[in-house]
Every structure is written in C-alpha cells, then in structure tokens.
Amino acid sequence: MTGGRHEARPGWRAVLSPFLRLRRVRLAIAVGIVAAVASGAAAVAVLSPFSDSESPDAADPAGPTATAEPTDAPPEGGEPGRTPDTRAQPAPGLPDVNTGFPDASNTGVPDGVELRRSGPVVVEQDGATVQNLLVVDGAIEVRANNVTIRNVRVTNEREFVQWGIVQNEGFGGLVVEDSEIFGNGEQQFASGISNHGGMITIRRVEIHTITDGIMTSHGVIEDSYLHSPKLFEGDHTDMIQTVGGSTLGLPLEIRNNRVINTEPQTSAVLLDDANGIGLVPVRDVLVEGNLFAGGGYTLYCGGLVAEGHDPSGIVIRNNVFSRELWPNSGYYGPVAYFDPSAPGNEWSGNVYDDGTPVELDS
C-alpha cells in the first residue's frame, strides 16, 4: 500500500470494523416509509402525500412533466435545492483539474426540467420509468426489474433519510440518470443510492451532503459527480462503497467520474470485502479514467493476500489523484491495501494532477 505516513497504523479491518458494523446494521433496517406505488403504464408515477398539506394530483398516465412546488430560499450564493460547493481550491502552483471531468454543470437534473414535489415512492412495475420528481423526506424504493429513474431530485427537509434510491434484493436492471441526491446538512441523509439487488447503472448523477454516496458491489457508475459529504458523529463516509464483493459474481465498473471526499476519512472509493456475514472477496472491478481526491486514503482496494484477503481482477488505471485537498490526495495518502500480486490485479497509468505517477509502496 502507499501513503504509509502512519508507520504504526493498524490493519484496515481493525481501523474500519466499528464503522462497518454500524453500516451493516443500517443495511439490515427495513425500509419504513409510507409509500406510493408506481404501476400501470411504464411512465406512470403515483405519488403519496409528503406532509399535512394537500397532496398534488397524480401524474398524467402519459408521463408529462409537472411543475414543482416552490422551495425554500437558497443559501446565500446558492440556488434552490443545491448546497454551495465547499471544495477546497487547488493549491498554488498546481494545475486546475476542474476541467475534463463531470461537475455540477453536466450532472444532475438538466436545466429547464420542471419537477413535481412528492413524498416517498415505491416502484413495483417492471420496466417503469420514474421521472420529473422532487422527492422530499423519503426514498424511491425499487421492487421491480429494469426500472429507469431520471430527472429526479431526492432530499430531506425535516427527517432522517436512510437512502435516497434503493434497489431491493431480488431485482435488477435499475438505471438512475440525470438526477441529484443531497441532504439538508442538518438531519442525516445516510446513503444516496443503495443497491441490494442485481446490476445497476448510475450515470450523470450528482450526490452530495450525504454520509455515503453509492453503496453497491456490482454495476456501472459513470460520468457522475460525488462530492462534499456530511459527516455525523460516530459515522464514517465513503463516496462509493462495496459491501463485500459481489455475491452474484457480477462486475463493477467505475469510470469517468469526479469523486471528492472533503472529509479526512474514510475514502473516495472503498472496495471492502466484508458484507456483515463474512468476507466476500472483491473481484472483477474496473476503476478507470476518474478524478479522485480526499478521504483518509483516497482508495481502499480489496485487501492484501498476506493478511487473509482474496482479491482478484481489480484493475485501477488512468486515474487522476487530485491534491486539491491534501498533498497526497488523501489525508494519509492516495491508496491502501492494493495487492499487485493478486491474480489479475493491475495498477497502471495513475497520476497526480501534475502528471507524476502515483506509485505503490513496495
């Protein structure tokens, strides 16, 4: 592993185990939401009330765009539904890496899309499309196959939210695109997207002001912007986290994203092989062409064979490790627990933002 500035640092399982136990307890919590059901034609989304005020009418069966209710005034210097960008500026003398990777201008809900305000939503129709919604104080829960979620914002105003979008066990094929998930910074928003099922594709999505960004052990995460998490006492934060390797033997691809953890713990990407039952090796993972920064270590990479882990096929190549936050990208360094001797593991073409290689410790 690199970034060994903590000579007496204990192994990663000892460091992370209290936090990971807490996270697995969260994953075991049932989704206790008062939900509406998306049913009928593929583009129908039926909405439940979100407060004591009069609920909006159901969406038209043809799936037209609806107008959202007014939101509270934005923070100074911000806009409705978005928190200010709190990222640190590049250190003097470093090139500006805020170009060429996804950012707020090309992720999230596109300009001009009007949103209907809603409470929690449950999708139970295969092939359904949920779109043009502002979901407040609840989640979009997917209990169907091949669902598409696009042009939605999910946030909280008064309530704790466990996750913004969740694909339940036994279902697969979810696509989430052109959407934004974010917390209010006061009541915790624990996880942006949580996948308990099969394959998932996440593209052009912005996630911020949450504790964990995306939790999945397989799928495709591309062209997205994950940044500025909100850390609560006793918790840890990762922008992308596996919960064990894929028990279904499915691949994970993380490509062309900007992933910035502004906290000095835990990571931008955590490839963790424990799922709450035991070790499930991290295998068949491609991390390519991303911009990373922050966390304790920016990447945790599946564990070392010598320490009892069994990773394979973890390919990490052609990524940029920005030093906009700390001199070695992460607070302690760029990468930990990548084993170049594991079968199929590859570390190549990874550089800092001045073009110098990110080397693995021997």
PDB file of N, CA and C in Angstrom, residues 256-289:
ATOM      1  N   ASN A 256     -14.856   7.454 -15.462  1.00  0.00           N
ATOM      2  CA  ASN A 256     -15.104   8.846 -15.840  1.00  0.00           C
ATOM      3  C   ASN A 256     -16.012   9.568 -14.856  1.00  0.00           C
ATOM      4  N   ASN A 257     -15.667   9.493 -13.569  1.00  0.00           N
ATOM      5  CA  ASN A 257     -16.394  10.224 -12.540  1.00  0.00           C
ATOM      6  C   ASN A 257     -15.463  11.213 -11.855  1.00  0.00           C
ATOM      7  N   ARG A 258     -16.033  12.232 -11.217  1.00  0.00           N
ATOM      8  CA  ARG A 258     -15.307  13.096 -10.292  1.00  0.00           C
ATOM      9  C   ARG A 258     -15.797  12.736  -8.890  1.00  0.00           C
ATOM     10  N   VAL A 259     -14.872  12.228  -8.048  1.00  0.00           N
ATOM     11  CA  VAL A 259     -15.255  11.720  -6.738  1.00  0.00           C
ATOM     12  C   VAL A 259     -14.366  12.409  -5.706  1.00  0.00           C
ATOM     13  N   ILE A 260     -14.957  13.302  -4.917  1.00  0.00           N
ATOM     14  CA  ILE A 260     -14.212  14.147  -3.986  1.00  0.00           C
ATOM     15  C   ILE A 260     -14.799  13.987  -2.587  1.00  0.00           C
ATOM     16  N   ASN A 261     -14.026  13.379  -1.684  1.00  0.00           N
ATOM     17  CA  ASN A 261     -14.432  13.272  -0.283  1.00  0.00           C
ATOM     18  C   ASN A 261     -13.696  14.359   0.493  1.00  0.00           C
ATOM     19  N   THR A 262     -14.377  15.400   0.862  1.00  0.00           N
ATOM     20  CA  THR A 262     -13.759  16.532   1.537  1.00  0.00           C
ATOM     21  C   THR A 262     -13.461  16.274   3.010  1.00  0.00           C
ATOM     22  N   GLU A 263     -13.845  15.104   3.529  1.00  0.00           N
ATOM     23  CA  GLU A 263     -13.505  14.725   4.896  1.00  0.00           C
ATOM     24  C   GLU A 263     -12.148  14.014   4.922  1.00  0.00           C
ATOM     25  N   PRO A 264     -11.411  14.083   6.046  1.00  0.00           N
ATOM     26  CA  PRO A 264     -10.136  13.374   6.148  1.00  0.00           C
ATOM     27  C   PRO A 264     -10.288  11.896   6.480  1.00  0.00           C
ATOM     28  N   GLN A 265     -11.468  11.345   6.317  1.00  0.00           N
ATOM     29  CA  GLN A 265     -11.758   9.921   6.467  1.00  0.00           C
ATOM     30  C   GLN A 265     -13.042   9.642   5.697  1.00  0.00           C
ATOM     31  N   THR A 266     -13.390   8.500   5.225  1.00  0.00           N
ATOM     32  CA  THR A 266     -12.589   7.312   5.105  1.00  0.00           C
ATOM     33  C   THR A 266     -12.013   7.218   3.692  1.00  0.00           C
ATOM     34  N   SER A 267     -12.851   7.415   2.636  1.00  0.00           N
ATOM     35  CA  SER A 267     -12.325   7.236   1.282  1.00  0.00           C
ATOM     36  C   SER A 267     -13.220   7.901   0.246  1.00  0.00           C
ATOM     37  N   ALA A 268     -12.633   8.065  -0.937  1.00  0.00           N
ATOM     38  CA  ALA A 268     -13.448   8.343  -2.119  1.00  0.00           C
ATOM     39  C   ALA A 268     -14.088   7.050  -2.612  1.00  0.00           C
ATOM     40  N   VAL A 269     -13.279   5.968  -2.660  1.00  0.00           N
ATOM     41  CA  VAL A 269     -13.792   4.653  -3.062  1.00  0.00           C
ATOM     42  C   VAL A 269     -13.264   3.614  -2.078  1.00  0.00           C
ATOM     43  N   LEU A 270     -14.171   2.854  -1.460  1.00  0.00           N
ATOM     44  CA  LEU A 270     -13.821   1.773  -0.547  1.00  0.00           C
ATOM     45  C   LEU A 270     -14.266   0.455  -1.166  1.00  0.00           C
ATOM     46  N   LEU A 271     -13.295  -0.347  -1.616  1.00  0.00           N
ATOM     47  CA  LEU A 271     -13.574  -1.691  -2.099  1.00  0.00           C
ATOM     48  C   LEU A 271     -13.371  -2.631  -0.912  1.00  0.00           C
ATOM     49  N   ASP A 272     -14.441  -2.862  -0.186  1.00  0.00           N
ATOM     50  CA  ASP A 272     -14.403  -3.608   1.074  1.00  0.00           C
ATOM     51  C   ASP A 272     -14.939  -5.007   0.838  1.00  0.00           C
ATOM     52  N   ASP A 273     -14.270  -6.018   1.401  1.00  0.00           N
ATOM     53  CA  ASP A 273     -14.672  -7.398   1.140  1.00  0.00           C
ATOM     54  C   ASP A 273     -15.533  -8.022   2.229  1.00  0.00           C
ATOM     55  N   ALA A 274     -15.985  -7.262   3.206  1.00  0.00           N
ATOM     56  CA  ALA A 274     -16.836  -7.798   4.269  1.00  0.00           C
ATOM     57  C   ALA A 274     -18.271  -7.315   4.081  1.00  0.00           C
ATOM     58  N   ASN A 275     -19.218  -8.235   4.191  1.00  0.00           N
ATOM     59  CA  ASN A 275     -20.617  -7.884   3.928  1.00  0.00           C
ATOM     60  C   ASN A 275     -21.522  -8.083   5.128  1.00  0.00           C
ATOM     61  N   GLY A 276     -20.949  -8.248   6.337  1.00  0.00           N
ATOM     62  CA  GLY A 276     -21.770  -8.446   7.520  1.00  0.00           C
ATOM     63  C   GLY A 276     -21.971  -9.891   7.878  1.00  0.00           C
ATOM     64  N   ILE A 277     -21.703 -10.795   6.945  1.00  0.00           N
ATOM     65  CA  ILE A 277     -21.785 -12.230   7.215  1.00  0.00           C
ATOM     66  C   ILE A 277     -20.376 -12.818   7.286  1.00  0.00           C
ATOM     67  N   GLY A 278     -19.520 -12.348   6.430  1.00  0.00           N
ATOM     68  CA  GLY A 278     -18.141 -12.814   6.365  1.00  0.00           C
ATOM     69  C   GLY A 278     -17.446 -12.111   5.227  1.00  0.00           C
ATOM     70  N   LEU A 279     -16.276 -12.596   4.884  1.00  0.00           N
ATOM     71  CA  LEU A 279     -15.529 -11.993   3.791  1.00  0.00           C
ATOM     72  C   LEU A 279     -16.047 -12.521   2.457  1.00  0.00           C
ATOM     73  N   VAL A 280     -16.366 -11.611   1.565  1.00  0.00           N
ATOM     74  CA  VAL A 280     -16.711 -11.950   0.186  1.00  0.00           C
ATOM     75  C   VAL A 280     -15.683 -11.237  -0.685  1.00  0.00           C
ATOM     76  N   PRO A 281     -14.752 -11.959  -1.295  1.00  0.00           N
ATOM     77  CA  PRO A 281     -13.644 -11.311  -1.991  1.00  0.00           C
ATOM     78  C   PRO A 281     -14.111 -10.305  -3.040  1.00  0.00           C
ATOM     79  N   VAL A 282     -13.352  -9.211  -3.132  1.00  0.00           N
ATOM     80  CA  VAL A 282     -13.611  -8.206  -4.163  1.00  0.00           C
ATOM     81  C   VAL A 282     -12.931  -8.678  -5.447  1.00  0.00           C
ATOM     82  N   ARG A 283     -13.707  -8.849  -6.512  1.00  0.00           N
ATOM     83  CA  ARG A 283     -13.192  -9.372  -7.766  1.00  0.00           C
ATOM     84  C   ARG A 283     -13.874  -8.682  -8.937  1.00  0.00           C
ATOM     85  N   ASP A 284     -13.153  -8.658 -10.056  1.00  0.00           N
ATOM     86  CA  ASP A 284     -13.708  -8.168 -11.323  1.00  0.00           C
ATOM     87  C   ASP A 284     -14.198  -6.732 -11.191  1.00  0.00           C
ATOM     88  N   VAL A 285     -13.269  -5.849 -10.830  1.00  0.00           N
ATOM     89  CA  VAL A 285     -13.575  -4.426 -10.668  1.00  0.00           C
ATOM     90  C   VAL A 285     -12.680  -3.614 -11.600  1.00  0.00           C
ATOM     91  N   LEU A 286     -13.263  -2.704 -12.351  1.00  0.00           N
ATOM     92  CA  LEU A 286     -12.523  -1.775 -13.205  1.00  0.00           C
ATOM     93  C   LEU A 286     -12.753  -0.366 -12.694  1.00  0.00           C
ATOM     94  N   VAL A 287     -11.669   0.336 -12.338  1.00  0.00           N
ATOM     95  CA  VAL A 287     -11.719   1.736 -11.915  1.00  0.00           C
ATOM     96  C   VAL A 287     -10.834   2.500 -12.885  1.00  0.00           C
ATOM     97  N   GLU A 288     -11.453   3.243 -13.794  1.00  0.00           N
ATOM     98  CA  GLU A 288     -10.685   3.784 -14.922  1.00  0.00           C
ATOM     99  C   GLU A 288     -11.141   5.199 -15.283  1.00  0.00           C
ATOM    100  N   GLY A 289     -10.152   6.076 -15.481  1.00  0.00           N
ATOM    101  CA  GLY A 289     -10.411   7.396 -16.043  1.00  0.00           C
ATOM    102  C   GLY A 289     -11.191   8.327 -15.151  1.00  0.00           C
TER     103      GLY A 289
END
